[in-house]
Amino acid sequence: MKLEQRLINVNRVELGSEAKVENGVLTVDVEGLRAALMDDDKIKDVKVDVCHPGDRTRIVPVKDVIEPRYRIGRKNGFPGVTTKYEEAGNGATAILKGAAVITIGDMVGFQEGVIDMWGEGATWTPFSKTCNIVVDITPIDGIDQHTHERVVRMAGLKAATFVGLAAKDVEPDEVKVLELGTMAEETEKYPDLPKVAMMEMTISQGLLHDTFYYGVDLKEILPTWYHPFTELDDAVISGNCVAACDKITTYQHQNNTMIDRLYEQHGKTINYIGNIWAPELTTLDGKFRNCDYAAQVAHQLGCDGVIITEEGYGNPDSDLVMNCKRLEDRGIKTTLVTDECSGWDGTSQPLTDNTKEAVAVISTGNVSMVVELEPADKVIGNLKSAQTLAGGWDGCAAEDGSLKVELNAVIGATSEIGFHNSSVQLY
């Protein structure tokens, strides 16, 4: 596969009456965007705002973050979701690098999040560094939570596609070409390098906890190999109402840090042979089945090593160590990437499960760490909603506008695919 990413640098976003990019400034046709989203008869109202790094602005409650793009010579949108199915991972895409579409609105579930664009809060979220188009979506009254979640999710994807049209005829600032041959071809080129795969664990549990691949709900599939370029090319979207700190947003799938790092080492220190989906289920039988099957896939691929990344914490910790044990028992070396839930003082047991085979573990931070965030000059959304976020509590939003929350509540604070601002600790 060969994927060409044409990067168009964006350092400011403005609302206007036309869509264009000039000298690093992205102008969004705000009424055109509103009209495109209001086409859904389940949406009552849409508001659009913008903010930039350094602004004393707080965004809450955040549902998802999506990077605006234009798929050149292909169906424009998210294949299998907002467009008919089309192979991802091959072709060219114009990317508005530095811009992000953020969806907010009435709470779907308690596990949405906060983004601060300045100060202490900005140090914990990677989306304090993007120029953000914030889309505030109000669904019609009387719809159930699952419909509400779908309406907001689809609106975000449509918004990112609409904004991405501005990239259509713009000369890129940089072009990145990613290329991987077949497994046989790459192994023939690098016969002496260890064959390494990424096993991406995803929240796939229903109850508003879902991830989609080409529009297919991952809880409905068995673990399977997939080409990493498809994830970088809009085939994966988040449908998750899970703890904000380690929720893998759609933007983070589009820019999966672990895939980037493994690809950088391909042909140098490793032979990167692709990725394996490892959906995290809720039932014990489901966990046993998926962990057994994921290990079988890795074994049949001839993996020498596997990087296992988690999404979430709590019961997914069992999937993490079960995957580890099964791979190690087959002679496949593993490295685990996880965050910790260690309590406010950091002394509690960090994972809910463990295994002696877990000898290489990378921690991306303690989700329970408490941060104090000063009042914002501007709040986009509803400040009081922070009190019902995972990581918030009654009274955590003070009358003066300050917040005191766990990292749980901050989008991307402990991303287990490495897309965050924190340093990591290797155990």
Short mmCIF file of C-alpha atoms in Angstrom, two decimals:
data_model
loop_
_atom_site.label_atom_id
_atom_site.label_comp_id
_atom_site.label_asym_id
_atom_site.label_seq_id
_atom_site.Cartn_x
_atom_site.Cartn_y
_atom_site.Cartn_z
CA MET A 1 0.00 0.00 0.00
CA LYS A 2 1.06 3.57 -0.68
CA LEU A 3 -0.47 6.52 1.16
CA GLU A 4 0.36 10.12 0.27
CA GLN A 5 -0.41 12.72 2.94
CA ARG A 6 -0.39 16.30 1.63
CA LEU A 7 -0.02 18.49 4.70
CA ILE A 8 -1.38 22.04 4.65
CA ASN A 9 -0.27 23.94 7.73
CA VAL A 10 -2.98 25.84 9.62
CA ASN A 11 -2.00 28.33 12.31
CA ARG A 12 -5.29 30.20 12.63
CA VAL A 13 -9.01 29.58 12.03
CA GLU A 14 -11.62 32.22 11.25
CA LEU A 15 -15.37 32.05 10.66
CA GLY A 16 -16.50 33.60 7.38
CA SER A 17 -18.75 33.21 4.36
CA GLU A 18 -16.44 31.06 2.23
CA ALA A 19 -14.10 28.11 2.66
CA LYS A 20 -10.44 28.78 1.94
CA VAL A 21 -6.86 28.50 3.20
CA GLU A 22 -4.51 31.43 2.67
CA ASN A 23 -1.14 32.02 4.37
CA GLY A 24 -1.89 29.47 7.06
CA VAL A 25 -5.35 30.90 7.85
CA LEU A 26 -8.29 28.54 7.45
CA THR A 27 -11.61 30.29 6.85
CA VAL A 28 -14.74 28.25 7.58
CA ASP A 29 -18.01 28.91 5.77
CA VAL A 30 -19.98 28.97 9.01
CA GLU A 31 -23.50 29.17 7.54
CA GLY A 32 -22.68 26.50 4.99
CA LEU A 33 -21.42 24.28 7.81
CA ARG A 34 -24.54 24.88 9.90
CA ALA A 35 -26.80 24.12 6.93
CA ALA A 36 -24.93 20.88 6.17
CA LEU A 37 -25.43 19.65 9.73
CA MET A 38 -29.01 20.90 10.14
CA ASP A 39 -29.93 18.62 7.23
CA ASP A 40 -30.27 15.90 9.90
CA ASP A 41 -33.85 16.08 11.14
CA LYS A 42 -32.71 14.90 14.58
CA ILE A 43 -30.64 18.05 15.11
CA LYS A 44 -32.45 21.08 16.57
CA ASP A 45 -29.59 23.58 16.57
CA VAL A 46 -25.89 23.96 15.75
CA LYS A 47 -23.53 26.64 17.05
CA VAL A 48 -19.97 27.11 15.79
CA ASP A 49 -17.06 28.78 17.57
CA VAL A 50 -13.27 28.80 17.27
CA CYS A 51 -10.33 28.96 19.66
CA HIS A 52 -6.55 28.91 19.42
CA PRO A 53 -3.53 27.85 21.47
CA GLY A 54 -2.98 30.32 24.30
CA ASP A 55 -6.56 31.58 24.40
CA ARG A 56 -7.93 31.58 27.94
CA THR A 57 -10.74 29.33 26.71
CA ARG A 58 -12.25 26.18 28.19
CA ILE A 59 -14.22 23.66 26.08
CA VAL A 60 -16.60 21.28 27.88
CA PRO A 61 -18.14 18.70 27.54
CA VAL A 62 -16.09 17.38 24.61
CA LYS A 63 -17.43 14.32 22.75
CA ASP A 64 -14.92 13.77 19.93
CA VAL A 65 -12.10 15.45 18.02
CA ILE A 66 -11.65 14.96 14.27
CA GLU A 67 -9.01 16.19 11.82
CA PRO A 68 -10.47 17.90 8.70
CA ARG A 69 -9.26 16.35 5.45
CA TYR A 70 -10.01 16.08 1.73
CA ARG A 71 -9.61 12.68 0.02
CA ILE A 72 -8.16 13.44 -3.43
CA GLY A 73 -9.73 11.52 -6.31
CA ARG A 74 -11.74 9.39 -3.92
CA LYS A 75 -15.08 9.43 -2.15
CA ASN A 76 -14.76 12.33 0.27
CA GLY A 77 -15.62 11.37 3.84
CA PHE A 78 -15.21 8.41 6.15
CA PRO A 79 -15.46 5.17 4.13
CA GLY A 80 -18.26 2.88 5.21
CA VAL A 81 -19.69 5.57 7.50
CA THR A 82 -20.41 8.89 5.79
CA THR A 83 -19.71 7.47 2.31
CA LYS A 84 -20.10 4.07 0.71
CA TYR A 85 -17.26 1.65 1.38
CA GLU A 86 -13.98 2.35 -0.40
CA GLU A 87 -10.55 0.94 0.40
CA ALA A 88 -8.55 3.20 2.69
CA GLY A 89 -4.77 3.30 3.00
CA ASN A 90 -4.08 3.70 -0.74
CA GLY A 91 -4.20 7.09 -2.40
CA ALA A 92 -3.71 10.76 -1.57
CA THR A 93 -5.28 12.94 1.13
CA ALA A 94 -5.00 16.68 1.72
CA ILE A 95 -4.82 17.32 5.48
CA LEU A 96 -5.45 20.60 7.29
CA LYS A 97 -2.64 20.01 9.75
CA GLY A 98 -3.02 22.02 12.92
CA ALA A 99 -6.81 22.29 12.65
CA ALA A 100 -9.35 20.17 14.53
CA VAL A 101 -13.13 19.86 14.68
CA ILE A 102 -14.38 19.37 18.24
CA THR A 103 -17.92 18.23 19.00
CA ILE A 104 -19.69 19.28 22.18
CA GLY A 105 -23.30 19.58 23.34
CA ASP A 106 -25.77 18.15 25.80
CA MET A 107 -24.24 15.26 27.74
CA VAL A 108 -24.62 11.86 26.11
CA GLY A 109 -23.04 10.01 29.03
CA PHE A 110 -20.88 11.00 31.97
CA GLN A 111 -17.61 10.19 30.23
CA GLU A 112 -16.96 13.21 28.05
CA GLY A 113 -14.13 15.68 28.68
CA VAL A 114 -12.46 19.07 29.10
CA ILE A 115 -9.98 20.93 26.90
CA ASP A 116 -8.19 24.04 28.20
CA MET A 117 -6.32 26.11 25.64
CA TRP A 118 -3.97 27.77 28.15
CA GLY A 119 -2.31 27.31 31.54
CA GLU A 120 -2.11 24.10 33.58
CA GLY A 121 -4.95 22.43 31.69
CA ALA A 122 -3.22 22.98 28.35
CA THR A 123 -0.18 21.04 29.50
CA TRP A 124 -2.30 17.88 29.80
CA THR A 125 -4.22 17.81 26.50
CA PRO A 126 -2.70 17.65 23.01
CA PHE A 127 -5.69 19.57 21.66
CA SER A 128 -4.50 22.76 23.34
CA LYS A 129 -2.03 22.92 20.45
CA THR A 130 -4.59 22.75 17.62
CA CYS A 131 -6.68 25.54 16.10
CA ASN A 132 -10.15 24.32 16.98
CA ILE A 133 -13.51 24.61 15.27
CA VAL A 134 -15.98 23.80 18.06
CA VAL A 135 -19.36 22.48 16.91
CA ASP A 136 -22.05 22.63 19.60
CA ILE A 137 -24.85 20.24 18.63
CA THR A 138 -28.32 20.24 20.18
CA PRO A 139 -30.37 17.18 19.19
CA ILE A 140 -34.15 17.28 19.15
CA ASP A 141 -35.99 16.52 22.37
CA GLY A 142 -37.07 13.03 23.34
CA ILE A 143 -34.42 10.86 21.64
CA ASP A 144 -32.71 8.01 23.47
CA GLN A 145 -29.02 8.05 24.45
CA HIS A 146 -27.85 5.74 21.66
CA THR A 147 -29.55 7.89 19.01
CA HIS A 148 -28.16 11.01 20.69
CA GLU A 149 -24.61 9.58 20.55
CA ARG A 150 -24.99 8.60 16.88
CA VAL A 151 -26.35 12.03 15.93
CA VAL A 152 -23.43 13.85 17.59
CA ARG A 153 -20.87 11.39 16.20
CA MET A 154 -22.15 11.68 12.63
CA ALA A 155 -22.40 15.47 12.89
CA GLY A 156 -18.73 15.66 13.87
CA LEU A 157 -17.65 13.51 10.94
CA LYS A 158 -19.77 15.54 8.52
CA ALA A 159 -18.39 18.78 9.96
CA ALA A 160 -14.79 17.62 9.52
CA THR A 161 -15.54 16.58 5.93
CA PHE A 162 -17.20 19.93 5.19
CA VAL A 163 -14.30 21.90 6.69
CA GLY A 164 -11.82 19.67 4.86
CA LEU A 165 -13.21 20.79 1.49
CA ALA A 166 -11.14 23.96 1.94
CA ALA A 167 -8.03 21.84 1.30
CA LYS A 168 -9.21 20.65 -2.12
CA ASP A 169 -7.02 22.79 -4.39
CA VAL A 170 -4.41 24.07 -1.95
CA GLU A 171 -0.70 23.51 -2.56
CA PRO A 172 0.66 21.46 0.36
CA ASP A 173 3.42 22.69 2.64
CA GLU A 174 4.78 19.15 3.00
CA VAL A 175 4.14 15.77 1.41
CA LYS A 176 4.65 12.54 3.34
CA VAL A 177 4.64 9.26 1.45
CA LEU A 178 4.06 6.06 3.42
CA GLU A 179 4.64 2.74 1.69
CA LEU A 180 4.58 -0.88 2.79
CA GLY A 181 4.75 -3.92 0.54
CA THR A 182 3.22 -7.28 1.30
CA MET A 183 4.44 -9.13 4.36
CA ALA A 184 6.37 -11.53 2.13
CA GLU A 185 8.01 -8.65 0.24
CA GLU A 186 9.02 -6.79 3.39
CA THR A 187 10.35 -9.96 5.05
CA GLU A 188 12.42 -10.72 1.94
CA LYS A 189 13.90 -7.20 2.14
CA TYR A 190 14.62 -7.41 5.88
CA PRO A 191 15.13 -11.11 6.68
CA ASP A 192 17.26 -10.43 9.75
CA LEU A 193 14.95 -7.92 11.45
CA PRO A 194 12.43 -9.06 14.08
CA LYS A 195 8.83 -9.14 12.84
CA VAL A 196 6.82 -6.78 15.06
CA ALA A 197 3.09 -6.04 15.11
CA MET A 198 0.92 -3.61 17.04
CA MET A 199 -2.04 -5.13 18.88
CA GLU A 200 -4.56 -2.33 19.31
CA MET A 201 -7.05 -2.98 22.08
CA THR A 202 -10.23 -0.94 21.66
CA ILE A 203 -13.22 -0.23 23.84
CA SER A 204 -15.90 -2.27 22.05
CA GLN A 205 -18.44 -2.97 24.74
CA GLY A 206 -21.75 -1.45 23.71
CA LEU A 207 -23.52 0.82 26.20
CA LEU A 208 -22.10 3.82 24.29
CA HIS A 209 -18.61 2.24 24.33
CA ASP A 210 -17.82 1.46 20.69
CA THR A 211 -15.17 1.76 17.98
CA PHE A 212 -15.88 1.37 14.27
CA TYR A 213 -13.71 0.09 11.38
CA TYR A 214 -15.13 0.94 7.95
CA GLY A 215 -18.39 1.41 9.87
CA VAL A 216 -18.27 -2.09 11.37
CA ASP A 217 -18.71 -2.19 15.14
CA LEU A 218 -15.56 -3.91 16.44
CA LYS A 219 -17.42 -5.74 19.19
CA GLU A 220 -19.03 -7.78 16.42
CA ILE A 221 -15.76 -9.16 15.01
CA LEU A 222 -13.06 -11.60 16.06
CA PRO A 223 -9.53 -10.21 16.37
CA THR A 224 -8.01 -9.78 12.95
CA TRP A 225 -4.97 -8.40 11.14
CA TYR A 226 -5.41 -5.04 9.42
CA HIS A 227 -3.17 -2.69 7.49
CA PRO A 228 -2.03 0.26 9.64
CA PHE A 229 -2.39 2.75 6.78
CA THR A 230 -6.16 2.20 6.77
CA GLU A 231 -6.34 3.61 10.29
CA LEU A 232 -4.29 6.65 9.30
CA ASP A 233 -6.60 7.10 6.30
CA ASP A 234 -9.98 7.60 8.03
CA ALA A 235 -11.18 3.97 8.25
CA VAL A 236 -11.41 4.09 12.08
CA ILE A 237 -13.73 6.32 14.10
CA SER A 238 -14.53 6.66 17.77
CA GLY A 239 -18.05 6.12 19.08
CA ASN A 240 -16.90 6.12 22.66
CA CYS A 241 -18.36 7.75 25.74
CA VAL A 242 -15.46 6.58 27.92
CA ALA A 243 -13.08 8.33 30.30
CA ALA A 244 -11.72 11.36 28.44
CA CYS A 245 -8.10 10.86 29.47
CA ASP A 246 -7.61 7.66 27.48
CA LYS A 247 -10.47 7.84 24.99
CA ILE A 248 -8.91 7.39 21.54
CA THR A 249 -10.65 10.15 19.62
CA THR A 250 -11.12 9.93 15.87
CA TYR A 251 -8.30 12.49 15.49
CA GLN A 252 -5.96 10.20 17.43
CA HIS A 253 -6.85 7.25 15.22
CA GLN A 254 -6.14 9.44 12.17
CA ASN A 255 -2.74 10.29 13.68
CA ASN A 256 -2.00 7.11 15.64
CA THR A 257 1.34 7.82 17.31
CA MET A 258 2.24 4.17 17.81
CA ILE A 259 1.74 3.42 14.11
CA ASP A 260 3.93 6.39 13.23
CA ARG A 261 6.72 5.28 15.57
CA LEU A 262 6.64 1.67 14.38
CA TYR A 263 6.67 2.77 10.74
CA GLU A 264 9.66 5.05 11.45
CA GLN A 265 11.61 2.00 12.67
CA HIS A 266 10.55 -0.26 9.79
CA GLY A 267 13.60 -1.44 7.88
CA LYS A 268 15.90 -0.01 10.56
CA THR A 269 15.39 -1.94 13.79
CA ILE A 270 12.21 -3.92 13.04
CA ASN A 271 10.11 -5.39 10.25
CA TYR A 272 6.71 -3.81 10.94
CA ILE A 273 4.20 -6.37 9.71
CA GLY A 274 0.96 -4.60 10.59
CA ASN A 275 -1.70 -4.37 13.25
CA ILE A 276 -4.12 -6.69 15.04
CA TRP A 277 -7.50 -5.55 16.37
CA ALA A 278 -8.13 -6.83 19.88
CA PRO A 279 -11.62 -5.65 20.93
CA GLU A 280 -12.21 -5.40 24.67
CA LEU A 281 -15.49 -7.12 25.57
CA THR A 282 -17.43 -7.21 28.84
CA THR A 283 -18.18 -10.92 29.21
CA LEU A 284 -15.63 -13.38 30.58
CA ASP A 285 -16.19 -15.79 27.69
CA GLY A 286 -15.75 -12.90 25.27
CA LYS A 287 -12.46 -11.93 26.86
CA PHE A 288 -11.14 -15.51 26.75
CA ARG A 289 -12.22 -15.95 23.13
CA ASN A 290 -10.76 -12.67 21.88
CA CYS A 291 -7.48 -12.99 23.77
CA ASP A 292 -6.97 -16.58 22.59
CA TYR A 293 -7.80 -15.65 19.01
CA ALA A 294 -5.60 -12.53 19.00
CA ALA A 295 -2.64 -14.63 20.16
CA GLN A 296 -3.36 -17.18 17.41
CA VAL A 297 -3.35 -14.42 14.79
CA ALA A 298 -0.02 -13.06 16.03
CA HIS A 299 1.46 -16.56 16.09
CA GLN A 300 0.29 -17.36 12.56
CA LEU A 301 1.76 -14.07 11.33
CA GLY A 302 5.11 -15.18 12.70
CA CYS A 303 5.46 -12.26 15.08
CA ASP A 304 8.65 -12.06 17.12
CA GLY A 305 7.32 -9.14 19.15
CA VAL A 306 4.04 -7.33 19.76
CA ILE A 307 3.34 -3.87 21.17
CA ILE A 308 -0.01 -4.04 23.00
CA THR A 309 -1.86 -0.75 23.50
CA GLU A 310 -4.90 -0.52 25.76
CA GLU A 311 -7.93 1.76 25.63
CA GLY A 312 -9.51 2.53 28.98
CA TYR A 313 -8.80 0.91 32.32
CA GLY A 314 -10.60 -1.25 34.86
CA ASN A 315 -11.94 -4.43 33.26
CA PRO A 316 -9.81 -3.85 30.09
CA ASP A 317 -6.74 -4.37 32.30
CA SER A 318 -7.68 -8.07 32.36
CA ASP A 319 -7.69 -8.18 28.54
CA LEU A 320 -4.30 -6.46 28.57
CA VAL A 321 -2.55 -9.00 30.77
CA MET A 322 -4.42 -11.95 29.23
CA ASN A 323 -3.18 -10.89 25.79
CA CYS A 324 0.31 -10.53 27.23
CA LYS A 325 0.36 -13.98 28.85
CA ARG A 326 -0.96 -15.76 25.77
CA LEU A 327 1.61 -14.13 23.51
CA GLU A 328 4.50 -14.73 25.89
CA ASP A 329 3.45 -18.39 26.28
CA ARG A 330 3.86 -18.69 22.50
CA GLY A 331 7.35 -17.21 22.66
CA ILE A 332 6.32 -13.77 21.39
CA LYS A 333 7.89 -10.89 23.31
CA THR A 334 5.45 -8.21 24.44
CA THR A 335 5.52 -4.60 25.55
CA LEU A 336 2.38 -3.22 27.18
CA VAL A 337 1.26 0.41 27.00
CA THR A 338 -1.27 1.37 29.65
CA ASP A 339 -2.20 4.12 32.04
CA GLU A 340 -2.66 3.66 35.78
CA CYS A 341 -5.57 4.20 38.14
CA SER A 342 -3.48 4.72 41.27
CA GLY A 343 -5.64 6.99 43.41
CA TRP A 344 -5.19 10.67 44.23
CA ASP A 345 -1.96 9.99 46.12
CA GLY A 346 -0.62 7.56 43.51
CA THR A 347 -0.20 4.69 45.99
CA SER A 348 -3.11 2.43 45.00
CA GLN A 349 -2.71 -0.69 42.82
CA PRO A 350 -2.29 0.76 39.30
CA LEU A 351 -3.98 -2.07 37.35
CA THR A 352 -6.94 -4.25 38.28
CA ASP A 353 -5.14 -7.39 37.05
CA ASN A 354 -1.58 -8.58 36.58
CA THR A 355 0.53 -11.45 35.30
CA LYS A 356 4.17 -12.38 35.86
CA GLU A 357 4.75 -12.37 32.08
CA ALA A 358 4.22 -8.57 32.00
CA VAL A 359 7.90 -7.65 32.25
CA ALA A 360 7.91 -4.61 29.93
CA VAL A 361 5.17 -2.11 30.77
CA ILE A 362 5.00 1.54 29.71
CA SER A 363 2.86 3.80 31.90
CA THR A 364 1.27 6.85 30.30
CA GLY A 365 0.23 8.38 33.62
CA ASN A 366 -2.14 8.19 36.57
CA VAL A 367 -5.75 8.90 35.56
CA SER A 368 -6.61 9.73 39.18
CA MET A 369 -4.13 12.59 39.51
CA VAL A 370 -5.94 15.79 40.50
CA VAL A 371 -5.31 19.06 38.66
CA GLU A 372 -6.53 22.52 39.58
CA LEU A 373 -7.54 24.68 36.63
CA GLU A 374 -7.96 28.44 36.98
CA PRO A 375 -11.04 30.29 35.67
CA ALA A 376 -11.33 30.80 31.93
CA ASP A 377 -12.11 34.11 30.24
CA LYS A 378 -14.42 32.19 27.91
CA VAL A 379 -16.20 28.85 28.23
CA ILE A 380 -17.45 27.14 25.08
CA GLY A 381 -20.16 24.77 26.26
CA ASN A 382 -21.36 24.29 29.83
CA LEU A 383 -18.92 24.62 32.72
CA LYS A 384 -21.25 22.89 35.19
CA SER A 385 -21.21 19.75 33.04
CA ALA A 386 -17.70 19.12 34.42
CA GLN A 387 -19.35 18.04 37.67
CA THR A 388 -20.86 15.00 35.95
CA LEU A 389 -17.77 13.96 33.97
CA ALA A 390 -15.71 10.92 34.94
CA GLY A 391 -13.05 12.64 37.06
CA GLY A 392 -15.38 15.38 38.22
CA TRP A 393 -17.71 15.56 41.20
CA ASP A 394 -20.40 17.74 42.70
CA GLY A 395 -18.74 21.04 43.55
CA CYS A 396 -15.60 20.56 41.43
CA ALA A 397 -16.68 23.55 39.32
CA ALA A 398 -16.37 26.53 41.68
CA GLU A 399 -18.45 29.69 41.54
CA ASP A 400 -15.42 31.67 40.35
CA GLY A 401 -15.16 29.42 37.26
CA SER A 402 -12.17 27.37 38.42
CA LEU A 403 -12.14 23.59 38.14
CA LYS A 404 -10.62 20.84 40.25
CA VAL A 405 -10.75 17.49 38.44
CA GLU A 406 -8.90 14.23 37.96
CA LEU A 407 -6.96 13.73 34.73
CA ASN A 408 -9.82 11.35 33.93
CA ALA A 409 -11.74 14.43 32.77
CA VAL A 410 -9.07 15.85 30.42
CA ILE A 411 -9.21 14.74 26.78
CA GLY A 412 -6.07 12.82 25.76
CA ALA A 413 -4.23 13.28 29.07
CA THR A 414 -3.07 9.64 29.34
CA SER A 415 -3.52 8.36 25.79
CA GLU A 416 -2.44 4.72 25.60
CA ILE A 417 -1.37 5.00 21.97
CA GLY A 418 1.01 7.77 23.02
CA PHE A 419 -0.89 10.73 21.57
CA HIS A 420 -0.51 13.12 24.52
CA ASN A 421 1.80 15.69 26.07
CA SER A 422 3.16 13.57 28.93
CA SER A 423 6.44 11.77 29.27
CA VAL A 424 6.13 8.05 29.97
CA GLN A 425 7.59 5.67 32.50
CA LEU A 426 8.97 2.24 31.56
CA TYR A 427 8.75 -0.45 34.25
#
